[in-house]
Short mmCIF file of C-alpha atoms in Angstrom, two decimals:
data_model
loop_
_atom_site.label_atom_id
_atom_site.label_comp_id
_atom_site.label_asym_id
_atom_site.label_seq_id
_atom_site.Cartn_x
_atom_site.Cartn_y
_atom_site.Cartn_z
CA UNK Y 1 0.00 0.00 0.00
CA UNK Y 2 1.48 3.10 -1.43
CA UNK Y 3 1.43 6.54 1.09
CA UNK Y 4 -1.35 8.25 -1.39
CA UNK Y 5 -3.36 5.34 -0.55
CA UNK Y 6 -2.49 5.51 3.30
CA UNK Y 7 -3.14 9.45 3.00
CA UNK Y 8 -6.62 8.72 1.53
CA UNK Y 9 -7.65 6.51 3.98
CA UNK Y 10 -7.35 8.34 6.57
CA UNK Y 11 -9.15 11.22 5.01
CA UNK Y 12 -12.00 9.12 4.19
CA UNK Y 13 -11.96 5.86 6.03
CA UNK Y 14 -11.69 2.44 5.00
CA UNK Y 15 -15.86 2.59 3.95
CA UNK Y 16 -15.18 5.08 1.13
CA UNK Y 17 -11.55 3.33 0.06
CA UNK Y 18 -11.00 -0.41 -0.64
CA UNK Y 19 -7.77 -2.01 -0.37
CA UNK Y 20 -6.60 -5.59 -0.80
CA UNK Y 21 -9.17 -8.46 -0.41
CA UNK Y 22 -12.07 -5.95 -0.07
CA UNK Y 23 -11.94 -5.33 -4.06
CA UNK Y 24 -14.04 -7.46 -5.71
CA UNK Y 25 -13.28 -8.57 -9.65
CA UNK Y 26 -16.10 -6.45 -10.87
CA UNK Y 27 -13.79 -3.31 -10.37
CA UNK Y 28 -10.64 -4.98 -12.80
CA UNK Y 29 -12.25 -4.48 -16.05
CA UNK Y 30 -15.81 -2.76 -18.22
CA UNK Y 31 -17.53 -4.55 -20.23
CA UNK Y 32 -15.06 -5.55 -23.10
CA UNK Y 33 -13.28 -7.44 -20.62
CA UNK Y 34 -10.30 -6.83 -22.42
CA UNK Y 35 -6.92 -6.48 -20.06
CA UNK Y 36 -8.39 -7.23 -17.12
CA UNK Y 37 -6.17 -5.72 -13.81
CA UNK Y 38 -6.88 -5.15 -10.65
CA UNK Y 39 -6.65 -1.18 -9.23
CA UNK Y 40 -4.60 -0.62 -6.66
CA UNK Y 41 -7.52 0.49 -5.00
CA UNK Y 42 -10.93 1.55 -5.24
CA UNK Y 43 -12.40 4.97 -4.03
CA UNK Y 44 -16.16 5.14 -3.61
CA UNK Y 45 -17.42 8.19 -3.32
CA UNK Y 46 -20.53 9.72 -2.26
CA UNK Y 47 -20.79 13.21 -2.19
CA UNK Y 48 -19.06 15.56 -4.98
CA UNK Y 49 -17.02 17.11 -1.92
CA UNK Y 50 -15.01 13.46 -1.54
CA UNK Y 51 -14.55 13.41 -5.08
CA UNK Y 52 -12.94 16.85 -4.51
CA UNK Y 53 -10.83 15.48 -1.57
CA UNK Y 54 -9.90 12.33 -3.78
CA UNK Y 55 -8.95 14.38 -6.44
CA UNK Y 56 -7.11 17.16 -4.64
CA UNK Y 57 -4.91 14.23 -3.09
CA UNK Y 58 -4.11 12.42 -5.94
CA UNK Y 59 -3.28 15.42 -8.08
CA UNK Y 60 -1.04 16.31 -5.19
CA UNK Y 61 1.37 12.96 -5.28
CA UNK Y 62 0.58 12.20 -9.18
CA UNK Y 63 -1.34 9.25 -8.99
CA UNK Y 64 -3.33 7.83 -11.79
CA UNK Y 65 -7.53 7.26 -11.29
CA UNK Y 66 -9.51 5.45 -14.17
CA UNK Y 67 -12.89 6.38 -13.82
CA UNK Y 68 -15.52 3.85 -13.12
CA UNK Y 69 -19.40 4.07 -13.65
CA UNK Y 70 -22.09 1.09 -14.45
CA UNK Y 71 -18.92 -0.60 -16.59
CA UNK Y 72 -21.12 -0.94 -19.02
CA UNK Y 73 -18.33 0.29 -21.84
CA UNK Y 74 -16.83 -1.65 -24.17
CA UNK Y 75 -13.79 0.12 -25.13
CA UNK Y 76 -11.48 -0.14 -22.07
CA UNK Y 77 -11.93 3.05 -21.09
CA UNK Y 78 -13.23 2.35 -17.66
CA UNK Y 79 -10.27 -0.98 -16.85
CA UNK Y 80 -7.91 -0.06 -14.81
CA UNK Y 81 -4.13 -0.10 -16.00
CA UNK Y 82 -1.18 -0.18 -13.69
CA UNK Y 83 -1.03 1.18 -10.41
CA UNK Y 84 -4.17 3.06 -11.01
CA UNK Y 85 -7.01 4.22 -8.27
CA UNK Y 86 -10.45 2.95 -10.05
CA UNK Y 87 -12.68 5.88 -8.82
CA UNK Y 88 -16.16 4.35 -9.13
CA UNK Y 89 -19.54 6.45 -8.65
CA UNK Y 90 -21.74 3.86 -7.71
CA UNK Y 91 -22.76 5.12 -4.36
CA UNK Y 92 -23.05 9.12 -5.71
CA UNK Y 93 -26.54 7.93 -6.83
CA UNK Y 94 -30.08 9.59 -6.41
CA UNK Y 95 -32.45 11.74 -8.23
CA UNK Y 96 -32.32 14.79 -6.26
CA UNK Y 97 -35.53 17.06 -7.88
CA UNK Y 98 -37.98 16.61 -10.48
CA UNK Y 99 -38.97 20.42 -11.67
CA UNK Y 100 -41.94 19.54 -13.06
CA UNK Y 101 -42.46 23.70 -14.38
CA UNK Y 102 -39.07 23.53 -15.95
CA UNK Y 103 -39.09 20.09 -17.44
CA UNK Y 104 -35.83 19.16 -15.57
CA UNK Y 105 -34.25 16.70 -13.47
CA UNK Y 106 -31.47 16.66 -11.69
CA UNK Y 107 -29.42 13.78 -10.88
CA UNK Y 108 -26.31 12.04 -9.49
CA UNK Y 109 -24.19 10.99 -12.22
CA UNK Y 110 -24.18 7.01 -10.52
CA UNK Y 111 -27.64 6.79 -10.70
CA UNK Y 112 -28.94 4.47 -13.69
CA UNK Y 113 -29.96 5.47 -16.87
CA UNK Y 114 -33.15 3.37 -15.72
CA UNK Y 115 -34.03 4.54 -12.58
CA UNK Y 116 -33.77 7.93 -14.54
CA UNK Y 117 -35.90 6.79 -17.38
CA UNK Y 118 -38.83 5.35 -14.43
CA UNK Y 119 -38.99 8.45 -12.23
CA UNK Y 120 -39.78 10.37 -15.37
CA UNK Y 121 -42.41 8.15 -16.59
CA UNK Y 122 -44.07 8.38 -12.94
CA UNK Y 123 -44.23 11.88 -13.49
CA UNK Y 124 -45.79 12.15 -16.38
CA UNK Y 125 -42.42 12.86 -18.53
CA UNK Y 126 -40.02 10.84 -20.75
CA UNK Y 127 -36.03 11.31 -21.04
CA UNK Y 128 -35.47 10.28 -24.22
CA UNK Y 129 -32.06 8.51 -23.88
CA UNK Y 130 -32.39 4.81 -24.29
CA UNK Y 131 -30.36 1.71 -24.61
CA UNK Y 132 -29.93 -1.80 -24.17
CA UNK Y 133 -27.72 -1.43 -21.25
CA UNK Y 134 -30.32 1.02 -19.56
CA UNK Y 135 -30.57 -0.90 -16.15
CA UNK Y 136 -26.91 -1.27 -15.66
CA UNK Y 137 -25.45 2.00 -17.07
CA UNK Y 138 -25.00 4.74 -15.12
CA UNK Y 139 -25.62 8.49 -16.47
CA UNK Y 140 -22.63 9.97 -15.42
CA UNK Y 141 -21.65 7.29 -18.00
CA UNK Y 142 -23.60 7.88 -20.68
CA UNK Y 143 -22.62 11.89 -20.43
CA UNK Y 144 -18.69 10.69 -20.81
CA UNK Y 145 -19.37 8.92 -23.70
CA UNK Y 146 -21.98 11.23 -25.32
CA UNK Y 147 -24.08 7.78 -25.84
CA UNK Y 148 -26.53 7.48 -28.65
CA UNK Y 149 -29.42 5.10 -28.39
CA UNK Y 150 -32.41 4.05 -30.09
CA UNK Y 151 -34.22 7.36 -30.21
CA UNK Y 152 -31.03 9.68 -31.22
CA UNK Y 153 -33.49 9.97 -34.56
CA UNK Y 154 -36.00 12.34 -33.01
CA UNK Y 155 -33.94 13.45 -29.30
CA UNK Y 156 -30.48 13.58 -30.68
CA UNK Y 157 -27.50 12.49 -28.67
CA UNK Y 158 -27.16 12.48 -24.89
CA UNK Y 159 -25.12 16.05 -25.39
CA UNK Y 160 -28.89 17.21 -26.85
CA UNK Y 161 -30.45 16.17 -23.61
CA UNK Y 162 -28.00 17.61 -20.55
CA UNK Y 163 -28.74 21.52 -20.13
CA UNK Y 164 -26.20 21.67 -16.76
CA UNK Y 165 -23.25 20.05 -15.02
CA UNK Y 166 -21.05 19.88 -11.96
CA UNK Y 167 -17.91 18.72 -12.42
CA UNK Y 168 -14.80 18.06 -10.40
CA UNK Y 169 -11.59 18.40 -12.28
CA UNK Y 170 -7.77 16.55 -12.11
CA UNK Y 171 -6.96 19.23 -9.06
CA UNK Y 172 -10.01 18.58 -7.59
CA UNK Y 173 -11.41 22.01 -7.94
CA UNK Y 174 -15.30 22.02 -8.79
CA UNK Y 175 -17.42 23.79 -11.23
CA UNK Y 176 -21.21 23.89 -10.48
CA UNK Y 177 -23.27 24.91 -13.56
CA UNK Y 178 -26.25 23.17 -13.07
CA UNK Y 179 -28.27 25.84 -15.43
CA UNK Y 180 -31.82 24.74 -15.92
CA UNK Y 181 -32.41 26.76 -18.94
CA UNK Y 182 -32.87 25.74 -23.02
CA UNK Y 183 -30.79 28.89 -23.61
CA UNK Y 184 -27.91 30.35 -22.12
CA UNK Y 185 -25.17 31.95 -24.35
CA UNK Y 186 -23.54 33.62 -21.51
CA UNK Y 187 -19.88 33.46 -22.47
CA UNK Y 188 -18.45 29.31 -23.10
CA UNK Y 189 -20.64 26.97 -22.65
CA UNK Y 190 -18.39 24.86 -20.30
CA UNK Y 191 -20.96 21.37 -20.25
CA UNK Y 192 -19.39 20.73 -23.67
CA UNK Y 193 -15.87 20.06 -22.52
CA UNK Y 194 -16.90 17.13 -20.29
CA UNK Y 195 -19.91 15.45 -22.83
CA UNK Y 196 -18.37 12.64 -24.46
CA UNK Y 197 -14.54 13.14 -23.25
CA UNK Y 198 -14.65 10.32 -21.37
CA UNK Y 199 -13.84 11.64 -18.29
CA UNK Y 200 -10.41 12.54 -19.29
CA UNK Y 201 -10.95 16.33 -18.84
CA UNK Y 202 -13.55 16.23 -15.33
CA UNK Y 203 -15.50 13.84 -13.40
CA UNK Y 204 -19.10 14.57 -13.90
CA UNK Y 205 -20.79 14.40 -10.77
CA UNK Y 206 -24.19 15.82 -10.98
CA UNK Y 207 -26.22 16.45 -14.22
CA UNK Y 208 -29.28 18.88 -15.18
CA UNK Y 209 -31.52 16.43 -17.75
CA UNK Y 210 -34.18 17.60 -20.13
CA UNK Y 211 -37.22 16.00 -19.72
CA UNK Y 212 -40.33 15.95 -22.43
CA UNK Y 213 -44.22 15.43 -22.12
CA UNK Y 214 -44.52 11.65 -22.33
CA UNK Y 215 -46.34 10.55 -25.60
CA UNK Y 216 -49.53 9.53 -24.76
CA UNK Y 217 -49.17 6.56 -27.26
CA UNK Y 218 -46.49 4.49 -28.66
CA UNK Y 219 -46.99 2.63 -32.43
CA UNK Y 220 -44.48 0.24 -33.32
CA UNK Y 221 -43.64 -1.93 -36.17
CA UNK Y 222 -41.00 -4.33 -37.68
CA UNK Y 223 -41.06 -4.08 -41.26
CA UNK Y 224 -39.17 -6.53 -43.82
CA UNK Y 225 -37.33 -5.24 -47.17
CA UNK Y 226 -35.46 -6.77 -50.18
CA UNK Y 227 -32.75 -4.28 -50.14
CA UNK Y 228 -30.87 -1.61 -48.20
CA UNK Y 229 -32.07 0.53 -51.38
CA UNK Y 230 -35.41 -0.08 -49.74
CA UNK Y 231 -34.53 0.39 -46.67
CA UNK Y 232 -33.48 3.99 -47.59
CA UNK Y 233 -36.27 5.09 -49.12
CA UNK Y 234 -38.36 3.95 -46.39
CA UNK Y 235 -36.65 5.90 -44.09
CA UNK Y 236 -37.20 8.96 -46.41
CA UNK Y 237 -40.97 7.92 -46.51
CA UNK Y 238 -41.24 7.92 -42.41
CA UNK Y 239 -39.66 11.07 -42.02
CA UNK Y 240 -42.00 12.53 -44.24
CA UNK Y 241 -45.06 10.77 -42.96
CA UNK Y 242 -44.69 11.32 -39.76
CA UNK Y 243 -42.37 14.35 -39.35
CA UNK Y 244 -41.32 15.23 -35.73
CA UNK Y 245 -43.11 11.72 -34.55
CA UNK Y 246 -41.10 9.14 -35.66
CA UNK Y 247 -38.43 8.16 -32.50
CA UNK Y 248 -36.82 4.84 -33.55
CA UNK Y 249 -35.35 3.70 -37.00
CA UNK Y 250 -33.57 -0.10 -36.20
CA UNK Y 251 -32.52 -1.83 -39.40
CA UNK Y 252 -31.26 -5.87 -38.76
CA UNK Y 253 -29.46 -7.04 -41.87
CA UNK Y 254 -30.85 -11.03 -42.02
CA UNK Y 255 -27.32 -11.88 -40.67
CA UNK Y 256 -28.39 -10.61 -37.35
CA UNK Y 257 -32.08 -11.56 -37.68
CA UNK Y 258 -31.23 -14.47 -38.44
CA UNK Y 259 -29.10 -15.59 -36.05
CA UNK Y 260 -31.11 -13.75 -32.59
CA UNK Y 261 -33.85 -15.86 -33.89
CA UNK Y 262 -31.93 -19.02 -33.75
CA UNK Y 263 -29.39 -18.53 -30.79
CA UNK Y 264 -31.84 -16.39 -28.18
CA UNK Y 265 -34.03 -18.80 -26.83
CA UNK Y 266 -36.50 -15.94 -25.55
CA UNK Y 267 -37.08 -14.30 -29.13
CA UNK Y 268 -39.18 -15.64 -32.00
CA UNK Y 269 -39.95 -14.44 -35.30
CA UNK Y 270 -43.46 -12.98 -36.02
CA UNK Y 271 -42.77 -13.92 -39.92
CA UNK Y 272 -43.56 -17.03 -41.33
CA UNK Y 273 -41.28 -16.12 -43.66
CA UNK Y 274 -37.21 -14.59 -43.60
CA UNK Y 275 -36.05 -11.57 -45.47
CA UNK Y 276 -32.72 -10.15 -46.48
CA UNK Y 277 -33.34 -6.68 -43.98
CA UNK Y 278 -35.57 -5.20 -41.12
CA UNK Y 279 -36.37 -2.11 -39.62
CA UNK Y 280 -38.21 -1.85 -36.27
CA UNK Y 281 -39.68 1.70 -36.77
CA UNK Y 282 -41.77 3.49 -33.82
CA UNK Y 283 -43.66 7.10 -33.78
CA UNK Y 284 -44.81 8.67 -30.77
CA UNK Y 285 -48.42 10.01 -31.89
CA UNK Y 286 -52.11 9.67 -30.38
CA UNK Y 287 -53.66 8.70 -33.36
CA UNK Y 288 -50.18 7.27 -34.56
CA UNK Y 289 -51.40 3.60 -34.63
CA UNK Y 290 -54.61 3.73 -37.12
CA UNK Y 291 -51.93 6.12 -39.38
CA UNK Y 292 -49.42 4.10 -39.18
CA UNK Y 293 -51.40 1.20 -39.98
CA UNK Y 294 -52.95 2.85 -43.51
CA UNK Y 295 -49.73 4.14 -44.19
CA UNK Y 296 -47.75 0.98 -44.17
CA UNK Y 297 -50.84 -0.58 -46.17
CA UNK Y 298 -50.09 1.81 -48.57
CA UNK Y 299 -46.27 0.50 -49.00
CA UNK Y 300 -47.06 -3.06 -48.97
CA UNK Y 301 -50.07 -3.05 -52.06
CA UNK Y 302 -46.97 -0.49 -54.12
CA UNK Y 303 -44.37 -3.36 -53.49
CA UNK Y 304 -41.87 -0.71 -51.91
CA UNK Y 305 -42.38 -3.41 -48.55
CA UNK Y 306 -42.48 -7.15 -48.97
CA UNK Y 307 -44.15 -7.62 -45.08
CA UNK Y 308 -45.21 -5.66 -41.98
CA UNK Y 309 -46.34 -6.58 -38.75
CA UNK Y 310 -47.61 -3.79 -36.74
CA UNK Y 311 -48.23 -4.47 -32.64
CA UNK Y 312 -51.02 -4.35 -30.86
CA UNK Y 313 -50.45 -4.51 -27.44
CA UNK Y 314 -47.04 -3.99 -25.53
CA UNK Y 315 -46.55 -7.61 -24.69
CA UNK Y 316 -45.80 -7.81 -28.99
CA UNK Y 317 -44.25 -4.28 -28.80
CA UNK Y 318 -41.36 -5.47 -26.32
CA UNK Y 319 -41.19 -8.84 -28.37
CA UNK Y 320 -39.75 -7.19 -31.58
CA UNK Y 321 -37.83 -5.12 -28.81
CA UNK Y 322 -36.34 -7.82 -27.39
CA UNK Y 323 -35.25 -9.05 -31.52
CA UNK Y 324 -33.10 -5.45 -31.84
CA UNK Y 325 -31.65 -6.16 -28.10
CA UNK Y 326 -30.81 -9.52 -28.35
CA UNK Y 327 -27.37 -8.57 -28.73
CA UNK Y 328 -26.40 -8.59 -25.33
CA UNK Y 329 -27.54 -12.34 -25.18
CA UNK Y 330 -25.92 -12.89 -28.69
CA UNK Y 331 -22.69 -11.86 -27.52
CA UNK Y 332 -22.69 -14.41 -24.61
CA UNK Y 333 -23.10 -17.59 -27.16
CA UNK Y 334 -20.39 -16.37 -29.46
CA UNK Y 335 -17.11 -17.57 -27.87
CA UNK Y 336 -15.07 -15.04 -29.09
CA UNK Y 337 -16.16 -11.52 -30.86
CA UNK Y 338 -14.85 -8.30 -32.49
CA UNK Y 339 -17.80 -5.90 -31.89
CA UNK Y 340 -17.68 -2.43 -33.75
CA UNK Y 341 -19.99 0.74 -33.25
CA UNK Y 342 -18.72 2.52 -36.54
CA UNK Y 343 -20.90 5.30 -38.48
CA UNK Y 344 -20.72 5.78 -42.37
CA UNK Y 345 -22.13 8.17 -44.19
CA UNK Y 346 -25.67 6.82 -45.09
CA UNK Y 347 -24.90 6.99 -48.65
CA UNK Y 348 -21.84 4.83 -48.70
CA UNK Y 349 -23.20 2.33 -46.37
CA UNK Y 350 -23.96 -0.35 -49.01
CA UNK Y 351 -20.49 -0.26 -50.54
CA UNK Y 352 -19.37 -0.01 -47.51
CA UNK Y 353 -20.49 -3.80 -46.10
CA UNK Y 354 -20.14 -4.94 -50.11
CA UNK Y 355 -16.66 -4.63 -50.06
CA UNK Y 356 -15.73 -5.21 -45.71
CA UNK Y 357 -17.39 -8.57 -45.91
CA UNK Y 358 -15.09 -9.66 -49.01
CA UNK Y 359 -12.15 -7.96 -47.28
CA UNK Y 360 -12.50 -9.65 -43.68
CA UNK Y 361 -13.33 -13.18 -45.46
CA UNK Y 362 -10.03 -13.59 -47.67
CA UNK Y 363 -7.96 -13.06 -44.44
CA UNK Y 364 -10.53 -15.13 -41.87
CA UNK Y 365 -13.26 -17.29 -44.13
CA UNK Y 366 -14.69 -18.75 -41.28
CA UNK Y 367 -15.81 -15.41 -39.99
CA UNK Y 368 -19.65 -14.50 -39.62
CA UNK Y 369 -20.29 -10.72 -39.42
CA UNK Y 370 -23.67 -9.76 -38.16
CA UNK Y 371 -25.05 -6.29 -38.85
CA UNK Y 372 -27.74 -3.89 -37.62
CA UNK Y 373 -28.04 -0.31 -36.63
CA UNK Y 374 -29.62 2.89 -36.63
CA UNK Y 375 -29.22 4.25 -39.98
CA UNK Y 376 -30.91 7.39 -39.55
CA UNK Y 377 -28.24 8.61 -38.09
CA UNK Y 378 -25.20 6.84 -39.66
CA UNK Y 379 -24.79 4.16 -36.81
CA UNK Y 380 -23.74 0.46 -37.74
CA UNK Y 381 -23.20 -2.21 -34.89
CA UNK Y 382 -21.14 -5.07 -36.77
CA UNK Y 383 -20.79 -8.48 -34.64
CA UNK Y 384 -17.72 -10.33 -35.88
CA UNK Y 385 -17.38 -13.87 -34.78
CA UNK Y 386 -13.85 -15.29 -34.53
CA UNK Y 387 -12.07 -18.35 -33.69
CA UNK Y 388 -9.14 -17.21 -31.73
CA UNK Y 389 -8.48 -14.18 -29.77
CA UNK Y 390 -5.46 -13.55 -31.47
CA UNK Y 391 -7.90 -12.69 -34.98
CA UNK Y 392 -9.54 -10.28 -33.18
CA UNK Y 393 -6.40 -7.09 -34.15
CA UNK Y 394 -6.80 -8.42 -37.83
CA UNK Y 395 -10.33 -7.69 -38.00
CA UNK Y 396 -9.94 -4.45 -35.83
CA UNK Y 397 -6.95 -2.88 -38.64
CA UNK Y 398 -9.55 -4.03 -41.57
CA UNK Y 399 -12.59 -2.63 -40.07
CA UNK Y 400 -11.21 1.18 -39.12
CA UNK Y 401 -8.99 1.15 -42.29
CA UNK Y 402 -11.85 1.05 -44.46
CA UNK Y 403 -14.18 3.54 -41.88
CA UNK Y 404 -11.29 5.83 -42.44
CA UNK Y 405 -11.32 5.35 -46.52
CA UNK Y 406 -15.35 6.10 -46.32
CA UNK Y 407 -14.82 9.74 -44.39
CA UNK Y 408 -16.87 7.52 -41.63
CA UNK Y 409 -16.34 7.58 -37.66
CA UNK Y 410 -14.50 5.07 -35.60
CA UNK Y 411 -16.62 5.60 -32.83
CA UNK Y 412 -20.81 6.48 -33.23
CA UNK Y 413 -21.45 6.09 -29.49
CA UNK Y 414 -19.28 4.13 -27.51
CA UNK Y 415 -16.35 6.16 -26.81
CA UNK Y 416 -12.34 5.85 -28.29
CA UNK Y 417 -11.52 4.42 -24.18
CA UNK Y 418 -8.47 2.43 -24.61
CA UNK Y 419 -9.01 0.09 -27.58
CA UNK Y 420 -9.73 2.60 -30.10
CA UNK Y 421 -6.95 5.03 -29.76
CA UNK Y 422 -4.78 3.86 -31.96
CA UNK Y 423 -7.33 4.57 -34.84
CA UNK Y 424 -8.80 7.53 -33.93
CA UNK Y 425 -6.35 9.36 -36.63
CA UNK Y 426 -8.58 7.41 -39.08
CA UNK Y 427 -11.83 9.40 -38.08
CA UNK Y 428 -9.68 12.72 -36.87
CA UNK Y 429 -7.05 15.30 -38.69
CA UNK Y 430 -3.69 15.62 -36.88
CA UNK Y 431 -4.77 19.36 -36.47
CA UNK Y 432 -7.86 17.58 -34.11
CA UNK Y 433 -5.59 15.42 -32.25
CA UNK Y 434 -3.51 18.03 -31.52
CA UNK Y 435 -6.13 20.31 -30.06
CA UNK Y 436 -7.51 17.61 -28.33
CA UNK Y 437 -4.40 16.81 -26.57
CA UNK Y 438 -3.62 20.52 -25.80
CA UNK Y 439 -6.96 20.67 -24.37
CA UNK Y 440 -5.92 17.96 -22.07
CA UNK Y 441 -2.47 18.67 -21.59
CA UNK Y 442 -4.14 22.41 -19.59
CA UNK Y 443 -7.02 20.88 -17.74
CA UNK Y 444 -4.93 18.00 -16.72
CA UNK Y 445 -1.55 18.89 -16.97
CA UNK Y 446 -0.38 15.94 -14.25
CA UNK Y 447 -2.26 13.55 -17.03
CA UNK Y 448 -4.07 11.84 -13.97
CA UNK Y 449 -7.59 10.93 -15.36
CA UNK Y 450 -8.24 8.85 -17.22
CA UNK Y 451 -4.77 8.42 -18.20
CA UNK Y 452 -3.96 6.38 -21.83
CA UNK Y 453 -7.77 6.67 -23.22
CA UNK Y 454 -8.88 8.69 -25.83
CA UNK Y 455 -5.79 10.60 -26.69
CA UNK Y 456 -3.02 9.68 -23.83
#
């Protein structure tokens, strides 16, 4: 035990600071479980004014922290490396008001994205930000990482939905701005340096959300295509249709559909038939059903859809739900994976997969890749499965080589962590890089958070 660790201790008792046998496994790696390590010990904070204390200590004797939240990543970002403090935020958790007259809510950046998601719904609101990870990820987590979700279509990204922060930076000095208000323009607007940096500039420890009305309907649907061409203009015909209603756009290639239908024992198919793509489409409308319905009528007797199913209850809505999140259960049959959160420009997104399957095959034929994603806003998920561990770089150089060549992003909404570093000069300029690193060079000039990720 090293003396920052001593020093800390005694500041804030063996309750707040693990040591030794009293750190559980959970804390030596996110969800990637890549490099797993242990930390040389854990700080568990519960109050913004320990992070402070934490902070101000560690800065003082250089040590490293890796930020920890629901470790619900999957880029490294939240393992610990050597000789690092994990600093987790699972006990600074609570909803602390509801402003029902400004359409706010302010939380503790440890509480879940779910618990977050519930306490608006009893109040007659909805926070837009959703994912399949919602009842383990935490939203000081999903603020690092600037997370996406299933209705970034009609909300936008988390960065749309956070109007104030506090945040404790590498010195452990604190800025409150926990400003309630749509607009502010009154000089920087500082939120913006901490949304989707990944910690590596401030610890978020309290947030300002947005809240909207909650829709007094949902009307969902899981529509099958013959072609991505389809699947395009069908997108263009939903926007149009139902302009400023329509929240969710999913689109499962077959390869995915396909194999959650076969490998997740709680899904099932509501076709008789299979087709080469899907889209899981949703509006949030009163009388959005009964449109929907005659609208999607409409496609199928003009042959621009081959099938629809539309649900009519929620029992059938969270069925087709559970299709598009099956993921998470997908992931645990496949023995070993290379998972990808990549966006492409929409336009290029058919040569795109036309020429990475080809390209991954000659070098690994016994690969699968499964596909699905967002699309209306650029987001693919691709699912690689591999044989050995060791295949897992190969695919990784292929994959963000040919991102790069298509002007597309190495990262839509997980983060750049540790794992993606190396290629963020595929998505980035070295002008970008630089500023980024200058930017992190003066807020954190000891380089103690987060130290490694992103652009260490």
């Amino acid at each position: 035990m090293n003396d920052t660790i001593r020093q800390l201790i005694q500041e804030l008792g063996p309750e707040v600071i693990l040591t030794g046998i009293d750190i559980s496994e959970k804390y030596h790696a996110d969800s990637s479980g890549e490099t797993a390590h242990a930390p040389v010990a854990v700080a568990r904070p519960a109050s913004t004014e320990q992070v402070s204390s934490i902070l101000r200590t560690c800065s003082s004797a250089n040590q490293k922290i890796v930020v920890q939240g629901g470790l619900t990543g999957l880029c490294g970002g939240a393992t610990p490396r050597e000789e690092e403090i994990a600093l987790s935020l699972e006990r600074l958790n609570g909803i602390e008001e509801l402003d029902r007259e400004s359409m706010t809510m302010t939380v503790l950046a440890g509480t879940p994205l779910q618990a977050i998601q519930e306490a608006a719904e009893d109040a007659g609101f909805l926070f837009p930000l959703d994912l399949g990870a919602r009842g383990s990820c935490n939203i000081g987590g999903n603020i690092a990482t600037n997370a996406g979700g299933n209705e970034v279509i009609r909300f936008g990204m988390t960065r749309n939905l956070i109007l104030g922060l506090e945040v404790v930076l590498a010195d452990g000095t604190v800025i409150t701005s926990l400003n309630k208000m749509l607009k502010n323009n009154a000089g920087y607007d500082l939120k913006h340096l901490f949304i989707g940096t990944e910690g590596t500039l401030g610890i978020v420890t309290r947030a300002v959300l947005r809240l909207f009305v909650e829709p007094e309907s949902r009307s969902t649907a899981l529509v099958a295509l013959a072609s991505f061409d389809g699947v395009i203009r069908f997108l263009h015909f939903m926007s149009r249709e139902f302009s400023g209603s329509l929240s969710s756009f999913e689109v499962m290639w077959d390869s995915y559909y396909d194999y959650i239908i076969e490998h997740v024992p709680a899904v099932s198919s509501p076709f008789a038939e299979r087709y080469p793509i899907y889209v899981l489409t949703e509006i949030s409308d009163k009388s959005g059903q009964s449109v929907l319905e005659n609208s999607l009528a409409d496609e199928l007797e003009a042959g621009r859809i081959v099938d629809a199913v539309i649900c009519k209850s929620e029992r059938e809505r969270q069925a087709v739900w559970a299709i598009r999140d099956g993921v998470g259960d997908a992931m645990a049959v496949i023995r070993d994976n290379a998972n990808f959160d990549v966006s492409v420009p929409i336009n290029k997104m058919a040569d795109f997969l036309a020429q990475l399957e080809p390209e991954i095959k000659a070098i690994l034929p016994d690969t699968a890749l499964l596909v699905f994603g967002h699309i209306g806003d650029g987001n693919l998920h691709l699912v690689f499965t591999v044989n050995r561990k060791e295949d897992k770089k190969t695919v990784y150089d292929v994959v963000y080589k040919l991102v790069g060549a298509y002007n597309g992003s190495v990262s839509a909404e997980h983060g750049i962590g540790i794992q993606k570093r190396s290629y963020l000069h595929q998505s980035r300029s070295n002008e970008e890089i630089a500023l980024m690193k200058l930017l992190k060079q003066v807020m954190d000039p000891k380089d103690i958070l987060n130290p490694g990720r992103v652009v260490g």
